[in-house]
Amino acid sequence: IFRKHGYQHITSPAGQFRSFPSWLPINALDKAYYRGSLYIQNAHMIRGKAARAASDHLPLEIDFEVLEEVGV
């Protein structure tokens, strides 16, 4: 349904974005999508000790670039 409305899936393939539970991530429960003029430079799960202690889900970090200026 997301693709139908122009959204692109960032967190695919699921095996690279396992986030739950944080202490032994075996499930890819967290998803990210985008729409519009963005260039996704990098997307990954943060797997450090502090990240595992902070939540039962690992944080997802996405680096992106806006390709065109959006009018206000």
Short mmCIF file of C-alpha atoms in Angstrom, two decimals:
data_model
loop_
_atom_site.label_atom_id
_atom_site.label_comp_id
_atom_site.label_asym_id
_atom_site.label_seq_id
_atom_site.Cartn_x
_atom_site.Cartn_y
_atom_site.Cartn_z
CA ILE A 1 0.00 0.00 0.00
CA PHE A 2 2.92 2.36 0.68
CA ARG A 3 4.34 1.91 -2.84
CA LYS A 4 0.92 2.75 -4.27
CA HIS A 5 1.25 6.21 -2.69
CA GLY A 6 4.83 6.80 -3.81
CA TYR A 7 6.73 5.67 -0.72
CA GLN A 8 10.05 3.82 -0.96
CA HIS A 9 11.03 1.20 1.61
CA ILE A 10 14.38 1.99 3.27
CA THR A 11 14.64 -0.91 5.72
CA SER A 12 14.91 -3.71 3.19
CA PRO A 13 16.09 -6.45 3.05
CA ALA A 14 14.73 -7.31 6.48
CA GLY A 15 17.79 -9.39 7.43
CA GLN A 16 19.93 -6.25 7.53
CA PHE A 17 17.48 -4.36 9.77
CA ARG A 18 16.79 -6.70 12.66
CA SER A 19 16.01 -4.54 15.66
CA PHE A 20 14.12 -6.59 18.24
CA PRO A 21 14.88 -7.56 20.91
CA SER A 22 17.88 -5.27 21.24
CA TRP A 23 19.97 -7.77 23.22
CA LEU A 24 19.60 -10.48 20.49
CA PRO A 25 17.93 -8.92 17.43
CA ILE A 26 16.15 -11.65 15.47
CA ASN A 27 13.08 -9.75 14.21
CA ALA A 28 12.89 -6.79 11.84
CA LEU A 29 9.92 -5.04 13.45
CA ASP A 30 10.92 -1.42 12.78
CA LYS A 31 10.36 -0.01 9.30
CA ALA A 32 11.23 3.24 7.55
CA TYR A 33 9.82 4.69 4.33
CA TYR A 34 10.34 7.93 2.44
CA ARG A 35 8.68 9.85 -0.35
CA GLY A 36 9.96 12.72 -2.40
CA SER A 37 13.31 14.00 -3.52
CA LEU A 38 15.67 12.36 -1.07
CA TYR A 39 18.86 10.44 -1.62
CA ILE A 40 19.39 7.77 1.03
CA GLN A 41 23.13 7.67 1.67
CA ASN A 42 23.14 5.06 4.43
CA ALA A 43 20.73 3.23 6.70
CA HIS A 44 21.74 0.90 9.52
CA MET A 45 20.92 -0.30 12.99
CA ILE A 46 23.05 1.07 15.84
CA ARG A 47 24.25 -1.98 17.76
CA GLY A 48 26.41 -0.59 20.55
CA LYS A 49 26.13 -1.45 24.24
CA ALA A 50 24.44 1.87 25.07
CA ALA A 51 21.85 1.34 22.32
CA ARG A 52 21.02 -2.13 23.62
CA ALA A 53 20.64 -0.80 27.17
CA ALA A 54 18.46 2.18 26.19
CA SER A 55 15.53 0.27 24.69
CA ASP A 56 14.21 -3.14 23.75
CA HIS A 57 14.50 -2.03 20.09
CA LEU A 58 17.77 -1.04 18.42
CA PRO A 59 17.80 2.50 17.01
CA LEU A 60 17.76 2.99 13.25
CA GLU A 61 20.04 5.66 11.80
CA ILE A 62 19.34 7.03 8.31
CA ASP A 63 21.64 9.48 6.53
CA PHE A 64 19.95 11.29 3.66
CA GLU A 65 20.28 14.28 1.38
CA VAL A 66 17.42 16.50 0.21
CA LEU A 67 17.77 16.71 -3.58
CA GLU A 68 15.60 19.75 -4.19
CA GLU A 69 14.51 22.73 -2.17
CA VAL A 70 10.95 22.45 -0.90
CA GLY A 71 8.90 25.67 -0.96
CA VAL A 72 7.19 26.83 2.21
#
